[in-house]
mmCIF file of C-alpha atoms in Angstrom:
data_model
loop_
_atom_site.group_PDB
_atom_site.id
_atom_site.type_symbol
_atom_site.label_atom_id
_atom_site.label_comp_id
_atom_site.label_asym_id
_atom_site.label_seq_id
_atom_site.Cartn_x
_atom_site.Cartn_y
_atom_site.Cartn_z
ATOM 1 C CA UNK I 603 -12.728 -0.535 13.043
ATOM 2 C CA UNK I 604 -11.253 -4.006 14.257
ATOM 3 C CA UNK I 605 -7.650 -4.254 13.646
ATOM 4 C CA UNK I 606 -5.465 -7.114 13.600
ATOM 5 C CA UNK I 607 -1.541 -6.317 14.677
ATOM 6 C CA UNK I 608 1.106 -8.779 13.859
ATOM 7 C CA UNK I 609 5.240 -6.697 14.731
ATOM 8 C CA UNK I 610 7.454 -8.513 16.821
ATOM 9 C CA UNK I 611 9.733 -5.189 17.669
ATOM 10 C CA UNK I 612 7.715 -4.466 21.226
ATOM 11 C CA UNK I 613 8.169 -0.679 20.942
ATOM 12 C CA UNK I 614 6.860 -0.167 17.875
ATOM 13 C CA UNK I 615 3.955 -3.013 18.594
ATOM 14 C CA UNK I 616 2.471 -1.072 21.568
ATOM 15 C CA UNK I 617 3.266 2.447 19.646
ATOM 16 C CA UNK I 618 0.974 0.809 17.040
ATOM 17 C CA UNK I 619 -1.931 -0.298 19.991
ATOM 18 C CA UNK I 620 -2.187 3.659 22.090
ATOM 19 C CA UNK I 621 -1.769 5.081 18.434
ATOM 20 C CA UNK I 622 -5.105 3.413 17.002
ATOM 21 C CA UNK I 623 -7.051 2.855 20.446
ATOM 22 C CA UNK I 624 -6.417 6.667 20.294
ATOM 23 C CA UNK I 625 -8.018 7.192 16.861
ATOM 24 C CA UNK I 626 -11.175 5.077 18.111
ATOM 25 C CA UNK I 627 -10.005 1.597 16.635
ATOM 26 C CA UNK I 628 -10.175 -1.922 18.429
ATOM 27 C CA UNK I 629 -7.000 -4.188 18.756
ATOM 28 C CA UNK I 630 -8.656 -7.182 18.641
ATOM 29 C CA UNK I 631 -5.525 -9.532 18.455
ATOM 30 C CA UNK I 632 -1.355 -9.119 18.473
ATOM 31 C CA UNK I 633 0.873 -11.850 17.391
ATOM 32 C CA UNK I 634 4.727 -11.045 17.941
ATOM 33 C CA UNK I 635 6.060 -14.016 15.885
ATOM 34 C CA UNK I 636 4.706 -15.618 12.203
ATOM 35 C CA UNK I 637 3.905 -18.459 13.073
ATOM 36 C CA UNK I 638 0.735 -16.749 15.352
ATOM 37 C CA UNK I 639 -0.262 -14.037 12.337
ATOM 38 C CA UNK I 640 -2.550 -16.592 10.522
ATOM 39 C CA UNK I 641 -4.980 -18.187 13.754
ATOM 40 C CA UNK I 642 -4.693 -15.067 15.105
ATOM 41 C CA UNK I 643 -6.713 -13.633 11.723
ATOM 42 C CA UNK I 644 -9.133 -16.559 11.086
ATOM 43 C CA UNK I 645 -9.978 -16.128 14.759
ATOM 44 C CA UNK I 646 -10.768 -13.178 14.787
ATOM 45 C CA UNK I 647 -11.520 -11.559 11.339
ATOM 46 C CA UNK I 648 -10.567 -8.023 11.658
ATOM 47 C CA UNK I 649 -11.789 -5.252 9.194
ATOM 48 C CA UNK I 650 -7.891 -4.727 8.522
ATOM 49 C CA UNK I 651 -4.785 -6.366 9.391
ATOM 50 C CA UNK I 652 -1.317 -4.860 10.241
ATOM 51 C CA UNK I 653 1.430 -6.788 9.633
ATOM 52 C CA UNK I 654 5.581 -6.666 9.957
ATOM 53 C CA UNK I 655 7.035 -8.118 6.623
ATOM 54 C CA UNK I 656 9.817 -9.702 8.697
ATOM 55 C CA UNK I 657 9.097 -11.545 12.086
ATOM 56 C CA UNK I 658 10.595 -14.512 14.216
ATOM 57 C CA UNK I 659 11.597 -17.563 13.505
ATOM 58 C CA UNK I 660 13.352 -16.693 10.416
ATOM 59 C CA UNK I 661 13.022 -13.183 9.980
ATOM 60 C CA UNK I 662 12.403 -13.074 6.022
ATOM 61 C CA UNK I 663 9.105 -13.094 5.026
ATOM 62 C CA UNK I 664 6.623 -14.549 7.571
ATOM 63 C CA UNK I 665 4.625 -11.918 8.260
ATOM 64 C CA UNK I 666 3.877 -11.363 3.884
ATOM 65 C CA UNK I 667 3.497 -14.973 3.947
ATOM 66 C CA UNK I 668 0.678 -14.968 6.774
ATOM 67 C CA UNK I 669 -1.108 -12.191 5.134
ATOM 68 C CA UNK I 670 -0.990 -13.711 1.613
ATOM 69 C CA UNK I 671 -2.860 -17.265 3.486
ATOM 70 C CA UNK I 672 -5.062 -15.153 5.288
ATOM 71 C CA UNK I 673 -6.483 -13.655 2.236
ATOM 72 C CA UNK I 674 -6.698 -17.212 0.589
ATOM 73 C CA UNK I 675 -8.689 -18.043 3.662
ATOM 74 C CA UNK I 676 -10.785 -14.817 3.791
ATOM 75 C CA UNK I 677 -10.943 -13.486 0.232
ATOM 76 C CA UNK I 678 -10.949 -9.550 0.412
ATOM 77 C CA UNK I 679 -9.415 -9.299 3.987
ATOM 78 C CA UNK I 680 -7.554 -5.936 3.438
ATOM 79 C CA UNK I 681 -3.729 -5.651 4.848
ATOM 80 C CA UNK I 682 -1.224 -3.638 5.220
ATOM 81 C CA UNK I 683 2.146 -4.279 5.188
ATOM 82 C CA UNK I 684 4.727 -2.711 6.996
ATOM 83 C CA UNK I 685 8.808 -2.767 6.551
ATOM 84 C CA UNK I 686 12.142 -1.303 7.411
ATOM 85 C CA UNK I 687 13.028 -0.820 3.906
ATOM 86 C CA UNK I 688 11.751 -0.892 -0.152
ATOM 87 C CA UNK I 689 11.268 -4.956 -0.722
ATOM 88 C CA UNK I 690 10.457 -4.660 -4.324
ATOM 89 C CA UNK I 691 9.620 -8.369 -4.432
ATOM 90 C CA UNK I 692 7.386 -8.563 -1.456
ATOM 91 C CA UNK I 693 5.600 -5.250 -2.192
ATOM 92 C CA UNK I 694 5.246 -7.044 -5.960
ATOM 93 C CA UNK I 695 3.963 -10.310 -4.491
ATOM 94 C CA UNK I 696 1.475 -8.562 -2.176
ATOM 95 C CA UNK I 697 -0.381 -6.829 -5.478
ATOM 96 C CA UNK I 698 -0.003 -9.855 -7.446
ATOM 97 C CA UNK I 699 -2.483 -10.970 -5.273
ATOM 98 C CA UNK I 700 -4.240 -8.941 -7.369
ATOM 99 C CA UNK I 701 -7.489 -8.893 -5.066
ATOM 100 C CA UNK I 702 -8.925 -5.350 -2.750
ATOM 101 C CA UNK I 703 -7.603 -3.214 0.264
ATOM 102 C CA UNK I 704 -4.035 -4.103 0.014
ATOM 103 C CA UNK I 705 -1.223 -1.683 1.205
ATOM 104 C CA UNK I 706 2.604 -1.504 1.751
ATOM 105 C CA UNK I 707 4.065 1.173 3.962
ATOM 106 C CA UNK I 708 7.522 1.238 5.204
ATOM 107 C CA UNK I 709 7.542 1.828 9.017
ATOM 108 C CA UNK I 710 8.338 5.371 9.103
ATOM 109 C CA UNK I 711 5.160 6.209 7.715
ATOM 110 C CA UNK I 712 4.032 5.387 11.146
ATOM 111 C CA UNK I 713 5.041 8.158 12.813
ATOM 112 C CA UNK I 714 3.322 10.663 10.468
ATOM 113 C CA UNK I 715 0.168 9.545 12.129
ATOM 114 C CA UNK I 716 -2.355 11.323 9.973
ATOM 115 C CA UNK I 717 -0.776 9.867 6.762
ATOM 116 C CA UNK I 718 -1.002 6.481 8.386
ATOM 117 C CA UNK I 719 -4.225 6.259 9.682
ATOM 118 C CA UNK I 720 -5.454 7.847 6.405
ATOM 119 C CA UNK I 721 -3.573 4.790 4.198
ATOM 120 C CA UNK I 722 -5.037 2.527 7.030
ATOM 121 C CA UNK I 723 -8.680 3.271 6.550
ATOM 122 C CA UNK I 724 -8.125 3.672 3.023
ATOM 123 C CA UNK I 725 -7.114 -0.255 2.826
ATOM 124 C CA UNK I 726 -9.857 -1.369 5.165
ATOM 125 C CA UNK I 727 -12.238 0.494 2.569
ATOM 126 C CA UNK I 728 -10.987 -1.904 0.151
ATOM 127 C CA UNK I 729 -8.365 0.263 -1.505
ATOM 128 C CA UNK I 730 -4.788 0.772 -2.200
ATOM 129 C CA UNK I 731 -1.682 2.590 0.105
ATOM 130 C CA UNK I 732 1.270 2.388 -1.474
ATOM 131 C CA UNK I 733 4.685 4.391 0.003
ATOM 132 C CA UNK I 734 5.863 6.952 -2.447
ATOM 133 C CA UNK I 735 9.075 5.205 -1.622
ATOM 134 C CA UNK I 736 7.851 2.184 -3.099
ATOM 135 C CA UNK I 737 6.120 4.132 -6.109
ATOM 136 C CA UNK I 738 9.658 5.859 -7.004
ATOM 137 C CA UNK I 739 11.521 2.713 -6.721
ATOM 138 C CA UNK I 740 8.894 0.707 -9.196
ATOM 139 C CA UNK I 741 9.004 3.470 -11.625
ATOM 140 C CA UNK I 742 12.589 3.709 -11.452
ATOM 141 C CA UNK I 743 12.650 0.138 -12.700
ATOM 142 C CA UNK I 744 10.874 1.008 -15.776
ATOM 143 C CA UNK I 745 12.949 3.747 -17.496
ATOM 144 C CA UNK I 746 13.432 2.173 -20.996
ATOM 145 C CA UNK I 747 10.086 2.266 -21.794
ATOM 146 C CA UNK I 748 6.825 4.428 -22.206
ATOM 147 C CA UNK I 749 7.586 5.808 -19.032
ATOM 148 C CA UNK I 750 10.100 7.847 -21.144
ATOM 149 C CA UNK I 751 7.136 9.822 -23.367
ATOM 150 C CA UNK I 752 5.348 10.886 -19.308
ATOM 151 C CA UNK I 753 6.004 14.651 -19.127
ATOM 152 C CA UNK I 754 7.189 15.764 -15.777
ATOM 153 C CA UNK I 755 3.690 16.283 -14.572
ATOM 154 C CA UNK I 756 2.262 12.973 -15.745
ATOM 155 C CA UNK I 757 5.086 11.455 -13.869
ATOM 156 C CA UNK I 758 3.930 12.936 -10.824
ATOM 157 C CA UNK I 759 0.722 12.816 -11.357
ATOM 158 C CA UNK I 760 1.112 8.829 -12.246
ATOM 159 C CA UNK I 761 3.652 8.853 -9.102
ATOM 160 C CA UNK I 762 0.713 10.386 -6.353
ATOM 161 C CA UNK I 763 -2.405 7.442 -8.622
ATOM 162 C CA UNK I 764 0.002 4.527 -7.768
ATOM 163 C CA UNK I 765 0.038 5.238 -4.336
ATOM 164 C CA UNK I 766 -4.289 5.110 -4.247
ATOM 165 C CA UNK I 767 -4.812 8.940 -4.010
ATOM 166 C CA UNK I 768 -8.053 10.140 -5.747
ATOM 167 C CA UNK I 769 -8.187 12.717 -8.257
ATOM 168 C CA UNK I 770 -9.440 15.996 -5.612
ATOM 169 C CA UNK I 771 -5.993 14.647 -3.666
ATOM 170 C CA UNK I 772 -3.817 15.035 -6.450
ATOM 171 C CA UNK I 773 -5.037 18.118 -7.299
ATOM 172 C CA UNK I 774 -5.076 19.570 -3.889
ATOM 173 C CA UNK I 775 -1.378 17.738 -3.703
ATOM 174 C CA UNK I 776 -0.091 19.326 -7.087
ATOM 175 C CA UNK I 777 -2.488 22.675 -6.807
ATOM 176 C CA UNK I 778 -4.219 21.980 -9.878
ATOM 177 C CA UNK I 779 -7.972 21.676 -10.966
ATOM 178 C CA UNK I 780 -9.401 17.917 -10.543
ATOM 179 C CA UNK I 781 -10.363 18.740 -14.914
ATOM 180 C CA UNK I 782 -6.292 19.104 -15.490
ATOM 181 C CA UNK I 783 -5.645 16.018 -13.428
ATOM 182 C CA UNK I 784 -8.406 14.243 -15.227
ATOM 183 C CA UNK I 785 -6.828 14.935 -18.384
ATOM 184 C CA UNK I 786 -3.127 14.031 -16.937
ATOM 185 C CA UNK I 787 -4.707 10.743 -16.608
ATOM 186 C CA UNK I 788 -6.034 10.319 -19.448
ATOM 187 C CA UNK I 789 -2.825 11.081 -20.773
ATOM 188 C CA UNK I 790 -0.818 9.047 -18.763
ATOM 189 C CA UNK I 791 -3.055 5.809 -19.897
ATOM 190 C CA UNK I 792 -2.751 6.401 -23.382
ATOM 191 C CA UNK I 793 0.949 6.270 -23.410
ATOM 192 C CA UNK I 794 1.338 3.522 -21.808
ATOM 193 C CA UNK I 795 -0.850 1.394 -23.662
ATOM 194 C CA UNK I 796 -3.996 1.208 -20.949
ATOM 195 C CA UNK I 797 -7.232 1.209 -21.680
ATOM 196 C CA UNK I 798 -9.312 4.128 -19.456
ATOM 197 C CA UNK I 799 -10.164 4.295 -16.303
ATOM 198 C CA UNK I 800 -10.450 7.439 -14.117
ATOM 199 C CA UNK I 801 -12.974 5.958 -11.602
ATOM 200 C CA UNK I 802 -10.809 6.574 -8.783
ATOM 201 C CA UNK I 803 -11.037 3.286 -7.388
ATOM 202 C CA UNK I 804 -8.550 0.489 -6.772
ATOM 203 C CA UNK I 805 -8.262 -0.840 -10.242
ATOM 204 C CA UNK I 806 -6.509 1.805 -11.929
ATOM 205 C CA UNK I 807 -4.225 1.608 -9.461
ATOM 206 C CA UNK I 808 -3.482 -1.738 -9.938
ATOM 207 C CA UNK I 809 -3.695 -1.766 -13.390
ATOM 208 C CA UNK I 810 -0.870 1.206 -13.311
ATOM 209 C CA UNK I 811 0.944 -1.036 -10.957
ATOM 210 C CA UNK I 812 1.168 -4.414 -13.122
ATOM 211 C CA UNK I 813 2.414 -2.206 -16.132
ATOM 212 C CA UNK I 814 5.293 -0.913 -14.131
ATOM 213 C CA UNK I 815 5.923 -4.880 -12.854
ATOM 214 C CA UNK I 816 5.143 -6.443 -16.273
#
């Protein structure tokens, strides 16, 4: 897998290069400031970009900006986002891009490698990695509302979909049969108004995901 890397912090750039070289992926391009994120893609079309949020000049949102262009430019490219903390409004712009393979980690998740490279492949497979930080804080937004009737284990079970884990994850995660997560789901789309979907794929994810940001 080609990968794209776009982090202007140099220790966590080159932790990012040994750490996928290592798992068998190409580096085919770094860019340490936004204004090199977007030629650096178009050059050299990677199967997955990562990318800081915040970068030089300005340090607010080049690095989301780049990625959102680069998609205009190559529909589909998948990214994934990286940050130092929950950005509700980037991580909301990002999906309201509303196309495939888009994820938003914050940079901690680096360090638990397997996690990471598992979100990472999942995104370049055209699917969704979300941080469970970034899950709780979205749902947390949306407490006067449907999200009220979710038992406790529809809540988690609609916590561990938003984040893009398949059904045999969620059961594995929640020690459950993949039937009783099925019907969790079902559950969890009926109360809040969506129609069904338990395909496994990115749109139910997304479609979860622009309820809890309508």
């Amino acid at each position: 897998m080609r990968v794209v890397i776009a982090e202007d912090n140099a220790l966590l750039r080159e932790g990012l290069v040994l750490l996928l070289t290592s798992a068998g992926h190409e580096v085919a391009g770094v860019a340490t400031a936004g204004p090199e994120v977007l030629p650096l893609l178009l050059e050299h079309r990677p199967d997955v970009a990562v990318l800081d949020v915040r970068m030089p000049p300005g340090f607010r949102d080049e690095g989301l900006r780049a990625a959102l262009a680069a998609r205009a430019e190559l529909p589909g490219l998948p990214v994934l986002v990286l940050s130092q903390y929950v950005e509700e409004t980037y991580a909301a712009e990002l999906l309201g891009d509303g196309a495939r393979g888009v994820g938003y980690l914050l940079k901690d998740r680096v360090g638990r490698v397997d996690e990471f490279l598992d979100a990472l492949e999942r995104v370049a497979a055209g699917g969704t990695a979300l941080d469970p930080e970034v899950v709780r804080e979205l749902l947390a937004r949306r407490r006067d509302d449907p999200l009220d009737s979710l038992t406790p284990r529809e809540r988690e079970v609609l916590e561990l979909m938003a984040q893009g884990l398949d059904n045999g994850t969620i059961a594995r995660s929640l020690v459950v049969t993949e039937r009783a997560v099925h019907k969790h789901i079902g559950n969890v789309f009926a109360k809040l108004g969506l129609p069904p979907n338990d395909s496994g794929g990115h749109r139910r994810v997304l479609a979860v995901l622009a309820y809890l940001d309508a």
